[in-house]
Amino acid sequence: MSDHPVPFTAAAPRERLAARVPAGAPSLVLAAALLLLPVIVGGSWIFALGVCFANAIGVLAVSLLVRYGGEVSIGHGFFAAVGAYSVAVLDTRYGLSLLASLPLALVLGVICGVLFAWPSRRLSGIYLAVSTMALALAVPELINNADGLTGGYEGLYVSKPVIPGVPMAMQRYYAALLVLFAVVGALARLRRSRQGLQLLLAKAHPAAADAFGTRRVWARISVMAISGGIAALCGAMLGYAGSTVSPSGFTLWSSIFLLVGSVVSFYGLTLPRALVGGAFLTLVPQLLSASGAWIPVFYGLALLGMILLGHHLPRLREKLSTRREEA
């Protein structure tokens, strides 16, 4: 043991307190608050928050592709449409609830991810982004031309309860929230796993990944498959939480907004970051709904403000901390 006294500074208590708080404690507190939130709020807020959770899942799908694949997608609305219509068709045509259709949506999303990633495995950067845009442009026409199954312009209504007797509003809220928790938990396990490290290594150092037996092509296909599966879950929960599925919900703009949500969340894969992106996609337009023709202007200013705040806030905190220590 050292005989030298430990210097006391104003920052020391804060550092000791931060060291005692587990890393995942803020997310657990946030999760508990979201589970209890329907006790406090109701009505339209329950509906809006359910859609917010579904959009947060889509934000995670795009963020995963950026973080682990190093690529940008403006076509994830296609994978979301696959998930949404999987739930809606099985509900409307075959009378199956979300418990049966959700696994199918996930599997179809993964398969579509592989089918897209394989022929485009040599593309990167702007070329891959434009190829994903082709997916988003094709979705509405594909849905409308298959109107015998998808309902065409009119769309489909999702009404089957998961638990009979429980109010549908509560089921739509908690189903989207629990799926969001499951996706966040799965991504946390991926970050800590050997496979996750291999995917990151294939993105950052392809030659080193080859030396360890990880081919970059297969890594990229794997990332797109996982991302497509998560996006399909997003679509499935958008259909269930929003109660309707129609082509207008899966346009090119829908894919662009998912990318915007990912940028606003700074490609984070945690629950708070995903909720920031989901809230920006869902709640900000609602708050600006009374602004009339100024909505695009205010939305753009809000987007610019979020990006600037995210970039400069850590530096401001660092400067304030340095000044307090010097004082």
CSV table of C-alpha atoms in Angstrom, one decimal:
chain,number,residue,atom,x,y,z
A,1,MET,CA,0.0,0.0,0.0
A,2,SER,CA,1.3,3.4,-0.9
A,3,ASP,CA,2.0,5.9,1.9
A,4,HIS,CA,1.2,8.9,-0.4
A,5,PRO,CA,-2.1,10.5,0.3
A,6,VAL,CA,-4.6,10.3,-2.5
A,7,PRO,CA,-5.3,13.9,-3.7
A,8,PHE,CA,-8.9,15.0,-3.3
A,9,THR,CA,-10.5,16.7,-6.3
A,10,ALA,CA,-14.0,17.8,-7.0
A,11,ALA,CA,-14.2,15.3,-9.8
A,12,ALA,CA,-13.2,12.3,-7.6
A,13,PRO,CA,-16.7,11.7,-6.0
A,14,ARG,CA,-18.3,11.8,-9.5
A,15,GLU,CA,-15.7,9.3,-10.8
A,16,ARG,CA,-16.2,7.0,-7.9
A,17,LEU,CA,-20.0,7.2,-8.3
A,18,ALA,CA,-19.7,6.5,-12.0
A,19,ALA,CA,-17.5,3.5,-11.3
A,20,ARG,CA,-20.2,2.1,-9.0
A,21,VAL,CA,-23.1,2.4,-11.6
A,22,PRO,CA,-23.3,-0.7,-13.8
A,23,ALA,CA,-22.8,0.0,-17.6
A,24,GLY,CA,-26.3,-1.1,-18.5
A,25,ALA,CA,-28.1,0.6,-15.6
A,26,PRO,CA,-29.5,3.6,-17.6
A,27,SER,CA,-31.0,1.2,-20.2
A,28,LEU,CA,-32.6,-0.9,-17.4
A,29,VAL,CA,-34.1,2.1,-15.8
A,30,LEU,CA,-35.4,3.3,-19.1
A,31,ALA,CA,-36.9,-0.1,-19.9
A,32,ALA,CA,-38.7,-0.2,-16.5
A,33,ALA,CA,-40.1,3.2,-17.2
A,34,LEU,CA,-41.4,2.2,-20.6
A,35,LEU,CA,-43.0,-0.9,-19.1
A,36,LEU,CA,-44.9,1.3,-16.6
A,37,LEU,CA,-45.7,4.2,-18.9
A,38,PRO,CA,-49.2,3.0,-20.0
A,39,VAL,CA,-50.2,3.5,-16.4
A,40,ILE,CA,-49.5,7.2,-16.7
A,41,VAL,CA,-50.4,8.0,-20.3
A,42,GLY,CA,-53.2,6.7,-22.5
A,43,GLY,CA,-55.2,7.2,-25.7
A,44,SER,CA,-53.2,8.5,-28.7
A,45,TRP,CA,-49.9,8.4,-26.8
A,46,ILE,CA,-50.1,4.6,-26.4
A,47,PHE,CA,-50.6,4.3,-30.2
A,48,ALA,CA,-47.8,6.8,-31.0
A,49,LEU,CA,-45.3,5.1,-28.7
A,50,GLY,CA,-46.1,1.7,-30.2
A,51,VAL,CA,-45.2,3.0,-33.6
A,52,CYS,CA,-42.2,4.7,-32.1
A,53,PHE,CA,-40.9,1.4,-30.8
A,54,ALA,CA,-41.4,-0.2,-34.2
A,55,ASN,CA,-39.5,2.6,-35.9
A,56,ALA,CA,-36.7,2.2,-33.3
A,57,ILE,CA,-36.3,-1.4,-34.5
A,58,GLY,CA,-35.9,-0.1,-38.1
A,59,VAL,CA,-33.3,2.4,-36.9
A,60,LEU,CA,-31.3,-0.5,-35.3
A,61,ALA,CA,-31.4,-2.4,-38.6
A,62,VAL,CA,-29.9,0.5,-40.6
A,63,SER,CA,-27.4,1.3,-37.8
A,64,LEU,CA,-26.2,-2.4,-37.7
A,65,LEU,CA,-25.5,-2.2,-41.4
A,66,VAL,CA,-23.5,1.0,-41.0
A,67,ARG,CA,-21.6,-0.2,-37.9
A,68,TYR,CA,-20.8,-3.7,-39.0
A,69,GLY,CA,-20.9,-3.5,-42.7
A,70,GLY,CA,-19.6,0.1,-43.3
A,71,GLU,CA,-22.4,0.6,-45.8
A,72,VAL,CA,-25.5,2.9,-46.1
A,73,SER,CA,-28.9,1.7,-47.2
A,74,ILE,CA,-31.8,3.8,-48.5
A,75,GLY,CA,-33.9,0.7,-49.3
A,76,HIS,CA,-34.7,-0.9,-46.0
A,77,GLY,CA,-38.3,-0.1,-46.5
A,78,PHE,CA,-38.3,-3.1,-48.8
A,79,PHE,CA,-37.4,-5.5,-45.9
A,80,ALA,CA,-39.9,-3.7,-43.6
A,81,ALA,CA,-42.6,-4.3,-46.2
A,82,VAL,CA,-41.7,-8.0,-46.3
A,83,GLY,CA,-42.3,-8.2,-42.6
A,84,ALA,CA,-45.4,-6.1,-42.5
A,85,TYR,CA,-47.2,-8.0,-45.3
A,86,SER,CA,-46.1,-11.3,-43.7
A,87,VAL,CA,-48.1,-10.4,-40.6
A,88,ALA,CA,-51.0,-8.7,-42.4
A,89,VAL,CA,-51.5,-11.6,-45.0
A,90,LEU,CA,-51.4,-14.3,-42.4
A,91,ASP,CA,-53.7,-12.3,-40.1
A,92,THR,CA,-56.3,-11.4,-42.8
A,93,ARG,CA,-56.2,-14.4,-45.1
A,94,TYR,CA,-55.4,-17.2,-42.7
A,95,GLY,CA,-56.5,-16.0,-39.3
A,96,LEU,CA,-53.1,-16.4,-37.7
A,97,SER,CA,-51.9,-14.1,-34.9
A,98,LEU,CA,-48.6,-12.4,-34.4
A,99,LEU,CA,-47.1,-15.4,-32.6
A,100,ALA,CA,-47.2,-17.4,-35.8
A,101,SER,CA,-46.4,-14.6,-38.3
A,102,LEU,CA,-43.5,-12.9,-36.5
A,103,PRO,CA,-41.0,-15.8,-36.9
A,104,LEU,CA,-42.0,-16.1,-40.5
A,105,ALA,CA,-41.4,-12.3,-41.0
A,106,LEU,CA,-37.9,-12.7,-39.5
A,107,VAL,CA,-37.0,-15.6,-41.7
A,108,LEU,CA,-38.3,-14.0,-44.9
A,109,GLY,CA,-36.3,-10.8,-44.0
A,110,VAL,CA,-33.1,-12.8,-43.6
A,111,ILE,CA,-33.7,-14.7,-46.8
A,112,CYS,CA,-34.4,-11.4,-48.7
A,113,GLY,CA,-31.2,-10.0,-47.2
A,114,VAL,CA,-29.1,-12.9,-48.5
A,115,LEU,CA,-30.8,-12.8,-51.9
A,116,PHE,CA,-30.0,-9.1,-52.2
A,117,ALA,CA,-26.5,-9.2,-50.8
A,118,TRP,CA,-25.2,-12.1,-52.9
A,119,PRO,CA,-25.4,-10.5,-56.4
A,120,SER,CA,-24.4,-7.1,-54.9
A,121,ARG,CA,-21.5,-8.5,-52.7
A,122,ARG,CA,-18.9,-6.7,-54.8
A,123,LEU,CA,-20.6,-3.3,-54.6
A,124,SER,CA,-19.9,-0.7,-52.0
A,125,GLY,CA,-20.3,3.0,-51.2
A,126,ILE,CA,-22.6,5.0,-53.4
A,127,TYR,CA,-23.1,2.0,-55.8
A,128,LEU,CA,-24.6,-0.2,-53.0
A,129,ALA,CA,-26.7,2.7,-51.7
A,130,VAL,CA,-28.2,3.3,-55.2
A,131,SER,CA,-28.9,-0.4,-55.6
A,132,THR,CA,-30.8,-0.5,-52.3
A,133,MET,CA,-32.8,2.5,-53.5
A,134,ALA,CA,-33.9,0.3,-56.4
A,135,LEU,CA,-35.5,-2.0,-53.9
A,136,ALA,CA,-37.4,0.9,-52.3
A,137,LEU,CA,-38.6,2.2,-55.6
A,138,ALA,CA,-40.0,-1.3,-56.6
A,139,VAL,CA,-41.9,-2.0,-53.4
A,140,PRO,CA,-45.1,0.0,-54.0
A,141,GLU,CA,-45.5,-1.3,-57.5
A,142,LEU,CA,-44.9,-4.9,-56.4
A,143,ILE,CA,-47.5,-4.6,-53.7
A,144,ASN,CA,-50.1,-3.0,-56.0
A,145,ASN,CA,-49.6,-5.6,-58.7
A,146,ALA,CA,-50.2,-8.4,-56.2
A,147,ASP,CA,-53.4,-6.9,-55.0
A,148,GLY,CA,-55.1,-10.3,-54.8
A,149,LEU,CA,-52.8,-11.1,-51.8
A,150,THR,CA,-51.8,-7.7,-50.5
A,151,GLY,CA,-55.1,-5.8,-50.9
A,152,GLY,CA,-53.5,-3.3,-53.3
A,153,TYR,CA,-54.0,0.4,-52.6
A,154,GLU,CA,-56.5,-0.3,-49.9
A,155,GLY,CA,-54.1,-2.4,-47.8
A,156,LEU,CA,-54.9,-4.9,-45.1
A,157,TYR,CA,-56.1,-4.5,-41.5
A,158,VAL,CA,-54.3,-6.3,-38.7
A,159,SER,CA,-56.8,-7.2,-36.0
A,160,LYS,CA,-56.0,-10.7,-34.4
A,161,PRO,CA,-55.1,-10.4,-30.7
A,162,VAL,CA,-52.1,-12.2,-29.3
A,163,ILE,CA,-53.8,-12.7,-26.0
A,164,PRO,CA,-57.6,-12.9,-26.3
A,165,GLY,CA,-59.5,-10.6,-23.8
A,166,VAL,CA,-56.7,-8.1,-23.4
A,167,PRO,CA,-57.3,-4.6,-24.9
A,168,MET,CA,-55.7,-4.4,-28.3
A,169,ALA,CA,-54.2,-1.0,-27.6
A,170,MET,CA,-52.2,-2.5,-24.7
A,171,GLN,CA,-51.2,-5.5,-26.9
A,172,ARG,CA,-50.0,-3.3,-29.7
A,173,TYR,CA,-47.9,-1.2,-27.3
A,174,TYR,CA,-46.3,-4.1,-25.4
A,175,ALA,CA,-45.7,-6.3,-28.4
A,176,ALA,CA,-43.7,-3.6,-30.1
A,177,LEU,CA,-41.8,-2.8,-26.9
A,178,LEU,CA,-40.9,-6.5,-26.2
A,179,VAL,CA,-39.7,-7.0,-29.7
A,180,LEU,CA,-37.5,-3.9,-29.4
A,181,PHE,CA,-36.1,-5.3,-26.1
A,182,ALA,CA,-35.4,-8.6,-27.8
A,183,VAL,CA,-33.6,-6.9,-30.7
A,184,VAL,CA,-31.5,-4.7,-28.4
A,185,GLY,CA,-30.6,-7.7,-26.3
A,186,ALA,CA,-29.6,-9.8,-29.3
A,187,LEU,CA,-27.4,-7.0,-30.7
A,188,ALA,CA,-25.7,-6.6,-27.2
A,189,ARG,CA,-24.9,-10.4,-27.4
A,190,LEU,CA,-23.6,-10.0,-30.9
A,191,ARG,CA,-21.2,-7.1,-29.8
A,192,ARG,CA,-19.7,-9.4,-27.1
A,193,SER,CA,-19.5,-12.5,-29.3
A,194,ARG,CA,-16.6,-13.8,-31.4
A,195,GLN,CA,-18.8,-13.6,-34.5
A,196,GLY,CA,-19.4,-9.9,-33.9
A,197,LEU,CA,-15.7,-9.2,-33.5
A,198,GLN,CA,-15.1,-11.1,-36.8
A,199,LEU,CA,-17.6,-9.0,-38.6
A,200,LEU,CA,-16.0,-5.8,-37.3
A,201,LEU,CA,-12.6,-7.1,-38.2
A,202,ALA,CA,-13.8,-7.9,-41.8
A,203,LYS,CA,-15.0,-4.3,-42.1
A,204,ALA,CA,-12.0,-2.6,-40.6
A,205,HIS,CA,-9.1,-4.9,-41.7
A,206,PRO,CA,-10.1,-7.3,-44.5
A,207,ALA,CA,-6.6,-8.7,-44.9
A,208,ALA,CA,-6.4,-9.5,-41.2
A,209,ALA,CA,-9.8,-11.1,-41.3
A,210,ASP,CA,-8.7,-13.3,-44.2
A,211,ALA,CA,-5.7,-14.3,-42.1
A,212,PHE,CA,-8.1,-15.5,-39.3
A,213,GLY,CA,-10.3,-17.3,-41.8
A,214,THR,CA,-13.1,-14.8,-42.2
A,215,ARG,CA,-13.9,-13.8,-45.7
A,216,ARG,CA,-15.1,-10.3,-46.2
A,217,VAL,CA,-17.7,-11.3,-48.8
A,218,TRP,CA,-19.4,-13.7,-46.4
A,219,ALA,CA,-19.2,-11.1,-43.6
A,220,ARG,CA,-21.0,-8.6,-45.7
A,221,ILE,CA,-23.7,-11.1,-46.7
A,222,SER,CA,-24.1,-12.0,-43.0
A,223,VAL,CA,-24.5,-8.4,-42.0
A,224,MET,CA,-27.1,-7.7,-44.7
A,225,ALA,CA,-29.0,-10.8,-43.7
A,226,ILE,CA,-29.1,-9.8,-40.0
A,227,SER,CA,-30.0,-6.3,-40.9
A,228,GLY,CA,-32.8,-7.4,-43.3
A,229,GLY,CA,-34.2,-9.7,-40.6
A,230,ILE,CA,-34.3,-6.9,-38.1
A,231,ALA,CA,-35.9,-4.5,-40.7
A,232,ALA,CA,-38.6,-7.2,-41.3
A,233,LEU,CA,-39.3,-7.2,-37.6
A,234,CYS,CA,-39.7,-3.4,-37.8
A,235,GLY,CA,-42.2,-3.8,-40.6
A,236,ALA,CA,-44.1,-6.6,-38.7
A,237,MET,CA,-44.4,-4.4,-35.6
A,238,LEU,CA,-45.3,-1.3,-37.7
A,239,GLY,CA,-48.2,-3.4,-39.2
A,240,TYR,CA,-49.3,-4.7,-35.7
A,241,ALA,CA,-48.8,-1.5,-33.7
A,242,GLY,CA,-50.3,0.7,-36.5
A,243,SER,CA,-53.1,-1.8,-37.2
A,244,THR,CA,-53.0,-1.2,-41.0
A,245,VAL,CA,-50.6,-2.1,-43.8
A,246,SER,CA,-50.6,-0.3,-47.1
A,247,PRO,CA,-48.2,0.6,-49.9
A,248,SER,CA,-48.0,4.2,-48.8
A,249,GLY,CA,-46.1,3.1,-45.7
A,250,PHE,CA,-43.2,1.6,-47.6
A,251,THR,CA,-42.2,4.2,-50.2
A,252,LEU,CA,-38.7,5.5,-50.9
A,253,TRP,CA,-39.3,8.2,-48.3
A,254,SER,CA,-39.9,5.6,-45.7
A,255,SER,CA,-36.5,4.1,-46.4
A,256,ILE,CA,-34.9,7.6,-46.3
A,257,PHE,CA,-36.5,8.4,-43.0
A,258,LEU,CA,-35.1,5.1,-41.5
A,259,LEU,CA,-31.7,6.3,-42.5
A,260,VAL,CA,-32.4,9.7,-41.0
A,261,GLY,CA,-33.4,8.0,-37.7
A,262,SER,CA,-30.1,6.1,-37.8
A,263,VAL,CA,-28.1,9.2,-38.3
A,264,VAL,CA,-29.9,11.0,-35.5
A,265,SER,CA,-29.2,8.1,-33.2
A,266,PHE,CA,-25.5,8.2,-34.3
A,267,TYR,CA,-25.7,4.6,-35.4
A,268,GLY,CA,-26.0,3.5,-31.8
A,269,LEU,CA,-27.2,0.0,-31.0
A,270,THR,CA,-28.4,0.6,-27.5
A,271,LEU,CA,-32.0,1.1,-26.3
A,272,PRO,CA,-31.6,4.9,-25.6
A,273,ARG,CA,-30.0,5.6,-29.0
A,274,ALA,CA,-32.6,3.5,-30.8
A,275,LEU,CA,-35.4,5.3,-29.0
A,276,VAL,CA,-34.0,8.7,-30.0
A,277,GLY,CA,-34.1,7.7,-33.6
A,278,GLY,CA,-37.6,6.2,-33.4
A,279,ALA,CA,-38.9,9.2,-31.5
A,280,PHE,CA,-37.5,11.5,-34.1
A,281,LEU,CA,-39.3,9.6,-36.9
A,282,THR,CA,-42.6,9.3,-35.0
A,283,LEU,CA,-43.1,12.0,-32.4
A,284,VAL,CA,-41.4,15.0,-34.1
A,285,PRO,CA,-43.8,15.0,-37.1
A,286,GLN,CA,-46.8,14.8,-34.7
A,287,LEU,CA,-45.5,17.7,-32.6
A,288,LEU,CA,-45.1,19.7,-35.8
A,289,SER,CA,-48.5,18.7,-37.3
A,290,ALA,CA,-50.0,22.1,-36.5
A,291,SER,CA,-47.3,24.0,-38.4
A,292,GLY,CA,-49.0,23.7,-41.8
A,293,ALA,CA,-46.7,24.5,-44.7
A,294,TRP,CA,-43.8,25.1,-42.3
A,295,ILE,CA,-43.5,21.5,-41.3
A,296,PRO,CA,-40.6,20.6,-43.7
A,297,VAL,CA,-38.7,23.7,-42.6
A,298,PHE,CA,-39.2,23.0,-38.9
A,299,TYR,CA,-38.4,19.3,-39.4
A,300,GLY,CA,-35.2,20.2,-41.2
A,301,LEU,CA,-34.2,22.6,-38.5
A,302,ALA,CA,-34.9,19.9,-35.9
A,303,LEU,CA,-32.8,17.5,-37.8
A,304,LEU,CA,-29.9,20.0,-38.1
A,305,GLY,CA,-30.2,20.8,-34.4
A,306,MET,CA,-30.0,17.1,-33.4
A,307,ILE,CA,-26.9,16.5,-35.5
A,308,LEU,CA,-25.1,19.6,-34.3
A,309,LEU,CA,-26.1,18.8,-30.7
A,310,GLY,CA,-24.8,15.3,-31.0
A,311,HIS,CA,-21.5,16.4,-32.4
A,312,HIS,CA,-20.8,19.3,-30.0
A,313,LEU,CA,-22.3,18.0,-26.7
A,314,PRO,CA,-19.4,15.6,-25.8
A,315,ARG,CA,-16.9,18.5,-26.4
A,316,LEU,CA,-18.9,20.9,-24.3
A,317,ARG,CA,-19.0,18.3,-21.5
A,318,GLU,CA,-15.3,17.8,-21.7
A,319,LYS,CA,-14.6,21.5,-21.6
A,320,LEU,CA,-16.9,22.0,-18.6
A,321,SER,CA,-15.3,19.1,-16.8
A,322,THR,CA,-11.8,20.5,-17.4
A,323,ARG,CA,-12.8,23.9,-16.1
A,324,ARG,CA,-14.3,22.4,-12.9
A,325,GLU,CA,-11.1,20.4,-12.3
A,326,GLU,CA,-9.0,23.5,-12.8
A,327,ALA,CA,-11.2,25.5,-10.5
